[in-house]
Amino acid sequence: MKALSACAISLFLLGISSSALATDNQLTEQEIQQGWQLLFDGQSLSHWRNYQQDSISPKWQIQDNAITLTDGGAGDIITRQQYGDFELTLDWKISEGGNSGIFFLADETGKYVFSHAPEIQIIDNERHPDSKLDSRRAGALYDMIAAPAASQKPAGEWNTVKISLHDNVLQVWQNDVMTVHIVMHSSTWEKLVAASKFANWTGFAAQTKGHIGLQDHGDKVAFKNIKIRELP
């Protein structure tokens, strides 16, 4: 009889099938049945392109099974497909002193990916000066809603973010801590926009469908386990 590993024995005792657990950049059978799709399989950047371009900069590379911005000047990247209501999960890791972000509902009618797209902030909270404002700390809805300190890990560690947008209800979790819960375009939303840097940005968050974007802010950042499913 073939000997079982300690991990396999532990899973057996917990009643968990090893096939139910996904390794990096893979889907479990259950996730496939639930309609999840990979936006990165660890081997190809085929789901991504630079903003307003058909290609992707060679400065965006696959390193250690992660999409990695190796140097500034690569440009922001977006998904080839657009999404309306969706759930998105991904893992991110920022370099010391670094800054980046995750965009959603991005269109390509503005000069920049952030011209109209809301952003979930990625940043080194301990070193980057922008994080002095709590609405610009990791996991925050950038410049609008602050993220709890309990959700934040130091630079160099992997963080997990989940973004859910359904019927204008935006929810965000970072490391299993809810950081955002807001009804987009509600009176509360409009007050937050009016008090932010986006107050006079025509078309900000106006679109109902758009691209997912990853930011080149000039600092090394890595992403893996990027999964999405469209919601009815």
CSV table of C-alpha atoms in Angstrom, one decimal:
chain,number,residue,atom,x,y,z
A,1,MET,CA,0.0,0.0,0.0
A,2,LYS,CA,1.3,3.4,-0.9
A,3,ALA,CA,2.2,5.5,2.1
A,4,LEU,CA,0.2,8.7,2.5
A,5,SER,CA,1.8,12.1,3.2
A,6,ALA,CA,1.1,13.9,6.4
A,7,CYS,CA,-0.8,16.5,4.4
A,8,ALA,CA,-3.0,13.8,2.8
A,9,ILE,CA,-3.7,12.2,6.2
A,10,SER,CA,-4.7,15.6,7.6
A,11,LEU,CA,-7.0,16.2,4.8
A,12,PHE,CA,-8.5,12.8,5.1
A,13,LEU,CA,-9.1,13.3,8.8
A,14,LEU,CA,-10.8,16.6,8.1
A,15,GLY,CA,-13.0,15.1,5.4
A,16,ILE,CA,-11.5,17.2,2.7
A,17,SER,CA,-10.5,15.8,-0.7
A,18,SER,CA,-7.1,16.9,-1.9
A,19,SER,CA,-8.7,17.5,-5.4
A,20,ALA,CA,-11.0,20.2,-3.7
A,21,LEU,CA,-7.9,22.3,-3.0
A,22,ALA,CA,-6.5,24.4,-5.8
A,23,THR,CA,-2.8,25.2,-6.1
A,24,ASP,CA,-1.7,28.6,-7.3
A,25,ASN,CA,-3.4,29.9,-10.5
A,26,GLN,CA,-5.8,26.9,-10.8
A,27,LEU,CA,-9.5,26.3,-10.2
A,28,THR,CA,-11.0,23.6,-8.0
A,29,GLU,CA,-13.7,21.5,-9.4
A,30,GLN,CA,-16.2,23.3,-7.2
A,31,GLU,CA,-15.0,26.7,-8.6
A,32,ILE,CA,-15.4,25.5,-12.1
A,33,GLN,CA,-19.0,24.4,-11.4
A,34,GLN,CA,-19.7,27.8,-9.8
A,35,GLY,CA,-18.7,29.6,-13.0
A,36,TRP,CA,-15.3,30.9,-12.0
A,37,GLN,CA,-12.7,31.6,-14.7
A,38,LEU,CA,-9.0,32.2,-14.5
A,39,LEU,CA,-7.6,35.5,-15.6
A,40,PHE,CA,-4.1,34.2,-15.2
A,41,ASP,CA,-3.0,30.5,-15.3
A,42,GLY,CA,0.6,31.0,-14.3
A,43,GLN,CA,1.9,30.6,-17.8
A,44,SER,CA,0.3,33.1,-20.1
A,45,LEU,CA,-0.7,36.8,-20.1
A,46,SER,CA,-3.2,36.2,-22.9
A,47,HIS,CA,-6.1,37.7,-20.8
A,48,TRP,CA,-4.3,41.0,-20.5
A,49,ARG,CA,-3.1,44.0,-22.6
A,50,ASN,CA,-1.9,47.5,-22.0
A,51,TYR,CA,-4.5,50.2,-21.7
A,52,GLN,CA,-5.6,51.4,-25.1
A,53,GLN,CA,-3.3,48.9,-26.8
A,54,ASP,CA,-3.5,45.4,-28.2
A,55,SER,CA,-0.1,44.2,-26.8
A,56,ILE,CA,1.5,44.1,-23.4
A,57,SER,CA,4.8,45.6,-22.3
A,58,PRO,CA,7.7,43.2,-21.7
A,59,LYS,CA,8.1,44.9,-18.4
A,60,TRP,CA,5.1,42.9,-17.2
A,61,GLN,CA,6.5,39.4,-16.8
A,62,ILE,CA,5.7,36.1,-15.2
A,63,GLN,CA,8.0,35.5,-12.3
A,64,ASP,CA,7.5,32.9,-9.6
A,65,ASN,CA,4.1,32.0,-11.0
A,66,ALA,CA,2.9,35.6,-10.6
A,67,ILE,CA,2.2,38.5,-13.0
A,68,THR,CA,5.0,40.9,-12.0
A,69,LEU,CA,5.6,44.5,-12.8
A,70,THR,CA,9.4,44.4,-13.1
A,71,ASP,CA,10.0,48.1,-13.7
A,72,GLY,CA,8.1,51.3,-14.1
A,73,GLY,CA,7.1,52.6,-17.5
A,74,ALA,CA,5.3,49.4,-18.4
A,75,GLY,CA,1.9,51.1,-18.4
A,76,ASP,CA,-1.4,50.0,-16.7
A,77,ILE,CA,-2.9,46.7,-18.0
A,78,ILE,CA,-6.5,45.7,-18.4
A,79,THR,CA,-8.5,42.5,-19.1
A,80,ARG,CA,-9.4,41.9,-22.7
A,81,GLN,CA,-12.9,41.2,-21.6
A,82,GLN,CA,-15.4,43.6,-19.9
A,83,TYR,CA,-17.5,42.8,-16.8
A,84,GLY,CA,-20.6,44.2,-15.3
A,85,ASP,CA,-21.8,42.4,-12.2
A,86,PHE,CA,-19.0,40.1,-11.0
A,87,GLU,CA,-16.9,38.6,-8.2
A,88,LEU,CA,-13.1,38.9,-8.5
A,89,THR,CA,-10.5,37.4,-6.2
A,90,LEU,CA,-6.7,37.8,-6.5
A,91,ASP,CA,-3.6,37.8,-4.4
A,92,TRP,CA,-1.2,40.8,-4.5
A,93,LYS,CA,2.3,41.6,-3.0
A,94,ILE,CA,3.8,45.1,-3.0
A,95,SER,CA,7.5,46.0,-2.7
A,96,GLU,CA,8.8,48.2,0.1
A,97,GLY,CA,7.6,51.8,-0.4
A,98,GLY,CA,5.5,50.7,-3.3
A,99,ASN,CA,2.1,51.7,-4.6
A,100,SER,CA,-0.3,50.1,-7.1
A,101,GLY,CA,-4.1,49.5,-7.5
A,102,ILE,CA,-6.9,47.3,-8.8
A,103,PHE,CA,-9.4,49.1,-11.1
A,104,PHE,CA,-12.8,48.0,-12.1
A,105,LEU,CA,-15.5,49.2,-14.6
A,106,ALA,CA,-12.6,50.8,-16.6
A,107,ASP,CA,-13.3,52.1,-20.1
A,108,GLU,CA,-10.9,53.4,-22.6
A,109,THR,CA,-12.4,56.8,-23.4
A,110,GLY,CA,-10.2,58.7,-20.9
A,111,LYS,CA,-6.5,59.4,-21.1
A,112,TYR,CA,-5.8,57.1,-18.2
A,113,VAL,CA,-7.2,53.8,-16.9
A,114,PHE,CA,-8.2,55.7,-13.7
A,115,SER,CA,-10.0,58.5,-15.6
A,116,HIS,CA,-13.3,56.8,-15.0
A,117,ALA,CA,-12.6,53.6,-13.0
A,118,PRO,CA,-12.8,53.3,-9.2
A,119,GLU,CA,-9.8,51.8,-7.5
A,120,ILE,CA,-9.0,49.5,-4.7
A,121,GLN,CA,-5.7,50.6,-3.3
A,122,ILE,CA,-2.5,48.6,-3.0
A,123,ILE,CA,0.3,50.3,-1.1
A,124,ASP,CA,3.0,49.8,1.5
A,125,ASN,CA,1.2,51.4,4.5
A,126,GLU,CA,4.3,51.7,6.5
A,127,ARG,CA,6.5,53.6,4.1
A,128,HIS,CA,4.6,55.2,1.2
A,129,PRO,CA,3.6,58.8,2.1
A,130,ASP,CA,0.2,58.5,0.4
A,131,SER,CA,-0.9,56.1,3.1
A,132,LYS,CA,-1.0,58.9,5.6
A,133,LEU,CA,-4.6,59.4,4.5
A,134,ASP,CA,-6.6,56.4,5.7
A,135,SER,CA,-8.7,56.4,2.5
A,136,ARG,CA,-5.6,55.7,0.5
A,137,ARG,CA,-4.3,52.7,2.5
A,138,ALA,CA,-4.3,49.1,1.3
A,139,GLY,CA,-7.8,47.8,0.7
A,140,ALA,CA,-9.4,51.2,0.6
A,141,LEU,CA,-11.8,52.4,-2.0
A,142,TYR,CA,-9.2,54.9,-3.1
A,143,ASP,CA,-9.8,58.4,-1.7
A,144,MET,CA,-13.4,57.5,-0.7
A,145,ILE,CA,-13.6,54.7,2.0
A,146,ALA,CA,-10.9,53.9,4.5
A,147,ALA,CA,-9.8,50.3,5.1
A,148,PRO,CA,-9.6,48.8,8.6
A,149,ALA,CA,-6.0,48.4,9.9
A,150,ALA,CA,-6.8,44.8,10.7
A,151,SER,CA,-7.0,44.0,7.0
A,152,GLN,CA,-3.5,45.1,6.1
A,153,LYS,CA,-0.3,43.1,5.9
A,154,PRO,CA,3.3,44.5,5.6
A,155,ALA,CA,5.0,45.0,2.2
A,156,GLY,CA,6.5,41.8,0.9
A,157,GLU,CA,3.6,39.6,2.1
A,158,TRP,CA,0.8,38.2,0.0
A,159,ASN,CA,-2.6,39.7,0.5
A,160,THR,CA,-5.9,38.3,-0.8
A,161,VAL,CA,-8.6,40.7,-2.1
A,162,LYS,CA,-12.2,39.9,-3.1
A,163,ILE,CA,-14.3,42.4,-5.0
A,164,SER,CA,-18.0,41.9,-5.5
A,165,LEU,CA,-20.2,44.1,-7.5
A,166,HIS,CA,-23.9,43.2,-7.9
A,167,ASP,CA,-26.9,45.4,-8.5
A,168,ASN,CA,-24.7,48.5,-7.7
A,169,VAL,CA,-23.7,47.0,-4.3
A,170,LEU,CA,-19.9,47.1,-4.0
A,171,GLN,CA,-18.3,45.0,-1.4
A,172,VAL,CA,-14.6,44.4,-0.8
A,173,TRP,CA,-12.7,42.1,1.5
A,174,GLN,CA,-9.0,42.2,2.2
A,175,ASN,CA,-7.5,39.2,4.0
A,176,ASP,CA,-11.1,38.2,5.0
A,177,VAL,CA,-11.8,41.6,6.6
A,178,MET,CA,-14.5,43.7,4.9
A,179,THR,CA,-13.1,47.0,3.9
A,180,VAL,CA,-15.9,48.4,1.6
A,181,HIS,CA,-19.7,48.1,1.6
A,182,ILE,CA,-21.4,50.8,-0.4
A,183,VAL,CA,-24.3,51.2,-2.9
A,184,MET,CA,-22.8,52.9,-5.9
A,185,HIS,CA,-24.7,56.0,-7.1
A,186,SER,CA,-26.6,56.2,-3.9
A,187,SER,CA,-26.8,59.6,-2.0
A,188,THR,CA,-24.0,58.3,0.3
A,189,TRP,CA,-21.9,57.4,-2.7
A,190,GLU,CA,-22.4,60.8,-4.3
A,191,LYS,CA,-21.3,62.5,-1.1
A,192,LEU,CA,-18.2,60.5,-1.0
A,193,VAL,CA,-17.4,61.3,-4.6
A,194,ALA,CA,-18.0,65.0,-4.0
A,195,ALA,CA,-15.6,65.0,-1.1
A,196,SER,CA,-12.9,63.1,-3.1
A,197,LYS,CA,-10.4,64.0,-5.9
A,198,PHE,CA,-13.0,62.7,-8.3
A,199,ALA,CA,-15.6,65.4,-7.6
A,200,ASN,CA,-15.1,67.1,-11.0
A,201,TRP,CA,-14.1,64.1,-13.0
A,202,THR,CA,-16.7,63.8,-15.7
A,203,GLY,CA,-17.8,60.2,-16.2
A,204,PHE,CA,-16.2,58.8,-13.1
A,205,ALA,CA,-17.8,55.4,-12.3
A,206,ALA,CA,-20.6,56.1,-14.7
A,207,GLN,CA,-20.3,53.0,-16.8
A,208,THR,CA,-22.1,49.8,-16.0
A,209,LYS,CA,-19.6,47.5,-17.6
A,210,GLY,CA,-15.8,47.7,-18.0
A,211,HIS,CA,-12.4,46.2,-17.8
A,212,ILE,CA,-10.5,45.0,-14.7
A,213,GLY,CA,-7.2,46.9,-14.5
A,214,LEU,CA,-3.8,46.5,-12.7
A,215,GLN,CA,-1.7,49.6,-12.1
A,216,ASP,CA,1.8,50.5,-13.0
A,217,HIS,CA,2.6,53.1,-10.4
A,218,GLY,CA,6.4,52.7,-11.0
A,219,ASP,CA,6.9,50.2,-8.2
A,220,LYS,CA,7.4,46.4,-8.3
A,221,VAL,CA,4.1,44.6,-7.6
A,222,ALA,CA,3.0,41.0,-8.2
A,223,PHE,CA,-0.4,39.3,-8.7
A,224,LYS,CA,-1.5,35.7,-8.7
A,225,ASN,CA,-4.6,33.6,-8.3
A,226,ILE,CA,-6.7,36.1,-10.3
A,227,LYS,CA,-10.2,34.6,-10.7
A,228,ILE,CA,-13.5,36.1,-11.8
A,229,ARG,CA,-17.1,35.0,-12.2
A,230,GLU,CA,-19.9,37.0,-13.8
A,231,LEU,CA,-23.0,37.4,-11.8
A,232,PRO,CA,-26.5,37.3,-13.3
